[in-house]
Amino acid sequence: MRMIKGLWRWRRNALRRKTDLAEAWAALVAAVLILLAAPAVGWAAGSLAHGALVRTAQEQRAERHVVAATVVKVLPQPPIDSDPETASARDAQRRVLAQWTGPDGSRHEGTLGAHPAADPGETFRIWTDDHGQLRARPLDSATTATHAALAGIGAGAATAGLIDGARRLVVWRLMRRRYAQWDIAWERARQDWGRADADS
């Protein structure tokens, strides 16, 4: 808002100083850069992030496979937790001992989280690598788009912040110069005070 208020210094005025005009130029340049550069940087960062995330998702889909895991036995639930957030996460899954065969034919067994009603002998899907080691689900298109959009918004906001920070630094330097000029003017005025011929 101060940036827009600073534009009043464009008007011709007998009291306008060079620092006022320089401050108005700084406000105008910063406003133009924020309107043009920040969206451009945000779009470029979002596009780059989207491309990188799409490549990562493709690599993950090529390296990860869905296999069927069979519940061997249901493990006892951990003690009741008083924290509602961890309790709800615990209630959403059931710990089971399961077996699965990897894409390379290797057999595996381990503790997994299954749906709350899982029973021995039931099968459910898990993601593994080529050797049957557990992996997270590959990124999907919605997740890649969301992360890319957030990266673009963050880069655009950071660019706008940097531009405004540079403008504030320029204004701060101009204010210091303005105060120094005032000190010099006051010093000259003080020397003339009390002299009868000060107006001549």
PDB file of N, CA and C in Angstrom, residues 155-196:
ATOM      1  N   ALA A 155       7.258 -19.560  -5.388  1.00  0.00           N
ATOM      2  CA  ALA A 155       8.308 -18.820  -6.099  1.00  0.00           C
ATOM      3  C   ALA A 155       7.837 -17.416  -6.461  1.00  0.00           C
ATOM      4  N   GLY A 156       6.584 -17.290  -6.908  1.00  0.00           N
ATOM      5  CA  GLY A 156       6.048 -15.967  -7.231  1.00  0.00           C
ATOM      6  C   GLY A 156       5.975 -15.071  -6.011  1.00  0.00           C
ATOM      7  N   ALA A 157       5.519 -15.631  -4.884  1.00  0.00           N
ATOM      8  CA  ALA A 157       5.431 -14.848  -3.651  1.00  0.00           C
ATOM      9  C   ALA A 157       6.813 -14.447  -3.155  1.00  0.00           C
ATOM     10  N   ALA A 158       7.780 -15.367  -3.257  1.00  0.00           N
ATOM     11  CA  ALA A 158       9.145 -15.041  -2.839  1.00  0.00           C
ATOM     12  C   ALA A 158       9.737 -13.944  -3.714  1.00  0.00           C
ATOM     13  N   THR A 159       9.463 -14.000  -5.016  1.00  0.00           N
ATOM     14  CA  THR A 159       9.955 -12.957  -5.919  1.00  0.00           C
ATOM     15  C   THR A 159       9.345 -11.612  -5.570  1.00  0.00           C
ATOM     16  N   ALA A 160       8.040 -11.584  -5.336  1.00  0.00           N
ATOM     17  CA  ALA A 160       7.389 -10.329  -4.941  1.00  0.00           C
ATOM     18  C   ALA A 160       7.965  -9.810  -3.633  1.00  0.00           C
ATOM     19  N   GLY A 161       8.237 -10.705  -2.692  1.00  0.00           N
ATOM     20  CA  GLY A 161       8.829 -10.297  -1.419  1.00  0.00           C
ATOM     21  C   GLY A 161      10.221  -9.724  -1.590  1.00  0.00           C
ATOM     22  N   LEU A 162      11.022 -10.346  -2.457  1.00  0.00           N
ATOM     23  CA  LEU A 162      12.376  -9.835  -2.711  1.00  0.00           C
ATOM     24  C   LEU A 162      12.331  -8.460  -3.365  1.00  0.00           C
ATOM     25  N   ILE A 163      11.421  -8.291  -4.316  1.00  0.00           N
ATOM     26  CA  ILE A 163      11.300  -6.988  -4.993  1.00  0.00           C
ATOM     27  C   ILE A 163      10.874  -5.913  -3.992  1.00  0.00           C
ATOM     28  N   ASP A 164       9.882  -6.225  -3.165  1.00  0.00           N
ATOM     29  CA  ASP A 164       9.437  -5.247  -2.181  1.00  0.00           C
ATOM     30  C   ASP A 164      10.530  -4.985  -1.149  1.00  0.00           C
ATOM     31  N   GLY A 165      11.286  -6.009  -0.791  1.00  0.00           N
ATOM     32  CA  GLY A 165      12.407  -5.805   0.128  1.00  0.00           C
ATOM     33  C   GLY A 165      13.464  -4.884  -0.459  1.00  0.00           C
ATOM     34  N   ALA A 166      13.749  -5.060  -1.751  1.00  0.00           N
ATOM     35  CA  ALA A 166      14.710  -4.170  -2.412  1.00  0.00           C
ATOM     36  C   ALA A 166      14.178  -2.741  -2.447  1.00  0.00           C
ATOM     37  N   ARG A 167      12.882  -2.584  -2.713  1.00  0.00           N
ATOM     38  CA  ARG A 167      12.281  -1.240  -2.711  1.00  0.00           C
ATOM     39  C   ARG A 167      12.394  -0.601  -1.335  1.00  0.00           C
ATOM     40  N   ARG A 168      12.123  -1.369  -0.303  1.00  0.00           N
ATOM     41  CA  ARG A 168      12.211  -0.839   1.058  1.00  0.00           C
ATOM     42  C   ARG A 168      13.642  -0.428   1.403  1.00  0.00           C
ATOM     43  N   LEU A 169      14.617  -1.203   0.921  1.00  0.00           N
ATOM     44  CA  LEU A 169      16.013  -0.851   1.167  1.00  0.00           C
ATOM     45  C   LEU A 169      16.361   0.467   0.477  1.00  0.00           C
ATOM     46  N   VAL A 170      15.893   0.629  -0.766  1.00  0.00           N
ATOM     47  CA  VAL A 170      16.134   1.889  -1.488  1.00  0.00           C
ATOM     48  C   VAL A 170      15.486   3.057  -0.748  1.00  0.00           C
ATOM     49  N   VAL A 171      14.243   2.878  -0.301  1.00  0.00           N
ATOM     50  CA  VAL A 171      13.538   3.949   0.419  1.00  0.00           C
ATOM     51  C   VAL A 171      14.261   4.277   1.722  1.00  0.00           C
ATOM     52  N   TRP A 172      14.744   3.255   2.419  1.00  0.00           N
ATOM     53  CA  TRP A 172      15.485   3.483   3.659  1.00  0.00           C
ATOM     54  C   TRP A 172      16.734   4.317   3.406  1.00  0.00           C
ATOM     55  N   ARG A 173      17.458   3.986   2.311  1.00  0.00           N
ATOM     56  CA  ARG A 173      18.656   4.776   1.970  1.00  0.00           C
ATOM     57  C   ARG A 173      18.280   6.210   1.608  1.00  0.00           C
ATOM     58  N   LEU A 174      17.182   6.363   0.879  1.00  0.00           N
ATOM     59  CA  LEU A 174      16.729   7.712   0.523  1.00  0.00           C
ATOM     60  C   LEU A 174      16.334   8.509   1.769  1.00  0.00           C
ATOM     61  N   MET A 175      15.685   7.855   2.709  1.00  0.00           N
ATOM     62  CA  MET A 175      15.306   8.538   3.948  1.00  0.00           C
ATOM     63  C   MET A 175      16.546   8.988   4.721  1.00  0.00           C
ATOM     64  N   ARG A 176      17.562   8.158   4.761  1.00  0.00           N
ATOM     65  CA  ARG A 176      18.801   8.549   5.451  1.00  0.00           C
ATOM     66  C   ARG A 176      19.433   9.754   4.769  1.00  0.00           C
ATOM     67  N   ARG A 177      19.423   9.751   3.431  1.00  0.00           N
ATOM     68  CA  ARG A 177      19.959  10.890   2.695  1.00  0.00           C
ATOM     69  C   ARG A 177      19.121  12.141   2.966  1.00  0.00           C
ATOM     70  N   ARG A 178      17.791  11.959   2.994  1.00  0.00           N
ATOM     71  CA  ARG A 178      16.887  13.084   3.255  1.00  0.00           C
ATOM     72  C   ARG A 178      17.151  13.675   4.639  1.00  0.00           C
ATOM     73  N   TYR A 179      17.315  12.824   5.646  1.00  0.00           N
ATOM     74  CA  TYR A 179      17.601  13.322   7.000  1.00  0.00           C
ATOM     75  C   TYR A 179      18.943  14.048   7.049  1.00  0.00           C
ATOM     76  N   ALA A 180      19.933  13.515   6.334  1.00  0.00           N
ATOM     77  CA  ALA A 180      21.232  14.195   6.294  1.00  0.00           C
ATOM     78  C   ALA A 180      21.100  15.579   5.655  1.00  0.00           C
ATOM     79  N   GLN A 181      20.296  15.670   4.595  1.00  0.00           N
ATOM     80  CA  GLN A 181      20.079  16.976   3.951  1.00  0.00           C
ATOM     81  C   GLN A 181      19.342  17.927   4.891  1.00  0.00           C
ATOM     82  N   TRP A 182      18.392  17.409   5.648  1.00  0.00           N
ATOM     83  CA  TRP A 182      17.688  18.247   6.627  1.00  0.00           C
ATOM     84  C   TRP A 182      18.663  18.774   7.692  1.00  0.00           C
ATOM     85  N   ASP A 183      19.553  17.895   8.152  1.00  0.00           N
ATOM     86  CA  ASP A 183      20.536  18.327   9.151  1.00  0.00           C
ATOM     87  C   ASP A 183      21.395  19.471   8.621  1.00  0.00           C
ATOM     88  N   ILE A 184      21.817  19.360   7.365  1.00  0.00           N
ATOM     89  CA  ILE A 184      22.635  20.427   6.755  1.00  0.00           C
ATOM     90  C   ILE A 184      21.820  21.708   6.649  1.00  0.00           C
ATOM     91  N   ALA A 185      20.553  21.592   6.202  1.00  0.00           N
ATOM     92  CA  ALA A 185      19.702  22.775   6.069  1.00  0.00           C
ATOM     93  C   ALA A 185      19.450  23.434   7.419  1.00  0.00           C
ATOM     94  N   TRP A 186      19.222  22.628   8.472  1.00  0.00           N
ATOM     95  CA  TRP A 186      18.996  23.196   9.787  1.00  0.00           C
ATOM     96  C   TRP A 186      20.256  23.880  10.309  1.00  0.00           C
ATOM     97  N   GLU A 187      21.399  23.272  10.024  1.00  0.00           N
ATOM     98  CA  GLU A 187      22.659  23.883  10.467  1.00  0.00           C
ATOM     99  C   GLU A 187      22.852  25.243   9.817  1.00  0.00           C
ATOM    100  N   ARG A 188      22.545  25.363   8.539  1.00  0.00           N
ATOM    101  CA  ARG A 188      22.646  26.659   7.844  1.00  0.00           C
ATOM    102  C   ARG A 188      21.637  27.652   8.420  1.00  0.00           C
ATOM    103  N   ALA A 189      20.399  27.203   8.657  1.00  0.00           N
ATOM    104  CA  ALA A 189      19.377  28.091   9.191  1.00  0.00           C
ATOM    105  C   ALA A 189      19.752  28.583  10.593  1.00  0.00           C
ATOM    106  N   ARG A 190      20.336  27.703  11.397  1.00  0.00           N
ATOM    107  CA  ARG A 190      20.706  28.080  12.749  1.00  0.00           C
ATOM    108  C   ARG A 190      21.761  29.174  12.749  1.00  0.00           C
ATOM    109  N   GLN A 191      22.651  29.138  11.765  1.00  0.00           N
ATOM    110  CA  GLN A 191      23.696  30.168  11.689  1.00  0.00           C
ATOM    111  C   GLN A 191      23.096  31.537  11.398  1.00  0.00           C
ATOM    112  N   ASP A 192      21.934  31.588  10.705  1.00  0.00           N
ATOM    113  CA  ASP A 192      21.314  32.860  10.353  1.00  0.00           C
ATOM    114  C   ASP A 192      20.368  33.383  11.440  1.00  0.00           C
ATOM    115  N   TRP A 193      19.997  32.555  12.392  1.00  0.00           N
ATOM    116  CA  TRP A 193      19.043  32.981  13.404  1.00  0.00           C
ATOM    117  C   TRP A 193      19.626  34.117  14.244  1.00  0.00           C
ATOM    118  N   GLY A 194      18.798  35.107  14.508  1.00  0.00           N
ATOM    119  CA  GLY A 194      19.206  36.199  15.379  1.00  0.00           C
ATOM    120  C   GLY A 194      19.979  37.290  14.678  1.00  0.00           C
ATOM    121  N   ARG A 195      20.310  37.111  13.411  1.00  0.00           N
ATOM    122  CA  ARG A 195      21.026  38.167  12.674  1.00  0.00           C
ATOM    123  C   ARG A 195      20.009  39.084  12.025  1.00  0.00           C
ATOM    124  N   ALA A 196      20.232  40.381  12.140  1.00  0.00           N
ATOM    125  CA  ALA A 196      19.282  41.376  11.599  1.00  0.00           C
ATOM    126  C   ALA A 196      19.274  41.369  10.083  1.00  0.00           C
TER     127      ALA A 196
END
